[in-house]
Short mmCIF file of C-alpha atoms in Angstrom, two decimals:
data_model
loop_
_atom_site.label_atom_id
_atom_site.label_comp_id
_atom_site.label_asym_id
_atom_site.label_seq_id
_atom_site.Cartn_x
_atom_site.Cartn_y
_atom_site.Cartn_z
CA UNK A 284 -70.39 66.82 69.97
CA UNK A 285 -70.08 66.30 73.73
CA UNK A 286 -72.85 64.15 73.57
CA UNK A 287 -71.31 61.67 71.32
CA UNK A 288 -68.37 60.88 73.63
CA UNK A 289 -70.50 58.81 75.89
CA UNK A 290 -72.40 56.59 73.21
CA UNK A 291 -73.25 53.93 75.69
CA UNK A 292 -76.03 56.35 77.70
CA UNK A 293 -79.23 56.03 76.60
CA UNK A 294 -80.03 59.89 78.35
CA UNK A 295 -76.97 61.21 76.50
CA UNK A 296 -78.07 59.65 73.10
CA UNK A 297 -81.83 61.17 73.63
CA UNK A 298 -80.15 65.19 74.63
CA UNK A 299 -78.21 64.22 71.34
CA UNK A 300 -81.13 63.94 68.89
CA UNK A 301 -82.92 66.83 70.20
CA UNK A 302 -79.79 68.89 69.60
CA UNK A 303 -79.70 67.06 66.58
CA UNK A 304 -83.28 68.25 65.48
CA UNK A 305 -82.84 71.83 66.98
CA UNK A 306 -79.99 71.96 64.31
CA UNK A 307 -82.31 71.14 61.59
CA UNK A 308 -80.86 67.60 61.37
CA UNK A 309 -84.22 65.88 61.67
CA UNK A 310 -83.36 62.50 59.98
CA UNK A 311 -80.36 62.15 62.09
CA UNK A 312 -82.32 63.00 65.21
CA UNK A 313 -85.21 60.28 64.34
CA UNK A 314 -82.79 57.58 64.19
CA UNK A 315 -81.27 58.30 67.57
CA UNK A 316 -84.81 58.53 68.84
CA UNK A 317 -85.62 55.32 67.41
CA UNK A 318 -82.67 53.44 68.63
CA UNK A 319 -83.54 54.93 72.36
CA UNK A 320 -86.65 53.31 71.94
CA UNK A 321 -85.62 49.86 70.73
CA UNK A 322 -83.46 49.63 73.35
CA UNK A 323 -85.40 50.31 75.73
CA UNK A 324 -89.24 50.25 74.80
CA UNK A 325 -90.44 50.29 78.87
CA UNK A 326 -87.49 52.82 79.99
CA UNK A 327 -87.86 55.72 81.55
CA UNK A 328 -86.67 57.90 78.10
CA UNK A 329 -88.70 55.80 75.63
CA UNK A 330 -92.20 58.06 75.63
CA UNK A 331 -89.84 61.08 75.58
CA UNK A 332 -87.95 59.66 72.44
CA UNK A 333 -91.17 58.31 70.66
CA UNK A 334 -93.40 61.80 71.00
CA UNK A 335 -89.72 63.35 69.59
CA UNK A 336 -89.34 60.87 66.92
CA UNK A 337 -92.57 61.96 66.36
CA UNK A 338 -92.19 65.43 66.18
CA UNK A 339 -88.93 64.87 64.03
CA UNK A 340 -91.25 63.16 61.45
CA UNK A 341 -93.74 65.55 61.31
CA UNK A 342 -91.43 68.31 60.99
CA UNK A 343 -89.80 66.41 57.30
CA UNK A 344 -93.21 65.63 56.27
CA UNK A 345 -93.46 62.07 56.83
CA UNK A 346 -97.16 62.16 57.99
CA UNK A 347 -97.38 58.18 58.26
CA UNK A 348 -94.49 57.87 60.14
CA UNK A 349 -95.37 61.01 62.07
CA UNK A 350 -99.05 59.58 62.80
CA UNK A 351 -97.49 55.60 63.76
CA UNK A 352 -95.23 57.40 66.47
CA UNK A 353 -98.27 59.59 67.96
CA UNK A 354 -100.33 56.56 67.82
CA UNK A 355 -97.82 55.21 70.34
CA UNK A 356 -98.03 57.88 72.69
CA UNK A 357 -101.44 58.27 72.63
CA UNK A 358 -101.95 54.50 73.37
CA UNK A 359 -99.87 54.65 76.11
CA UNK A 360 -101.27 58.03 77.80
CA UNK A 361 -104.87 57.37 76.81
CA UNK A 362 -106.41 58.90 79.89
CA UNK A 363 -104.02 61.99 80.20
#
């Protein structure tokens, strides 16, 4: 709930999902991911929220979604 109080940061809305999906709230948590990626798709917590998102969509099942946010990652870090 802390979290919440300071909407405008982008790092506060990221800790906020993944408390969010530690709590079992996982479509909740995906939709903070993805709006911490839209707004910022080069920033420093996009990757973080996209492999997240991804793990958040996994985790309900949705395999194509789950897959489309891996694919991002993985296109990004292709030599790691």
């Amino acid at each position: 709930d802390l979290l919440g109080l300071i909407p405008e940061d982008i790092g506060a809305r990221y800790y906020r999902g993944v408390a969010l999906r530690k709590l079992g709230q996982t479509i909740a948590a995906s939709q903070l991911f993805k709006d911490v990626y839209e707004e910022n798709p080069q920033g420093v917590w996009a990757d973080k929220a996209v492999l997240q998102m991804a793990e958040a969509y996994y985790q309900v099942n949705e395999l194509n979604l789950a897959y489309d946010a891996f694919r991002k990652v993985y296109d990004k870090f292709k030599n790691s």
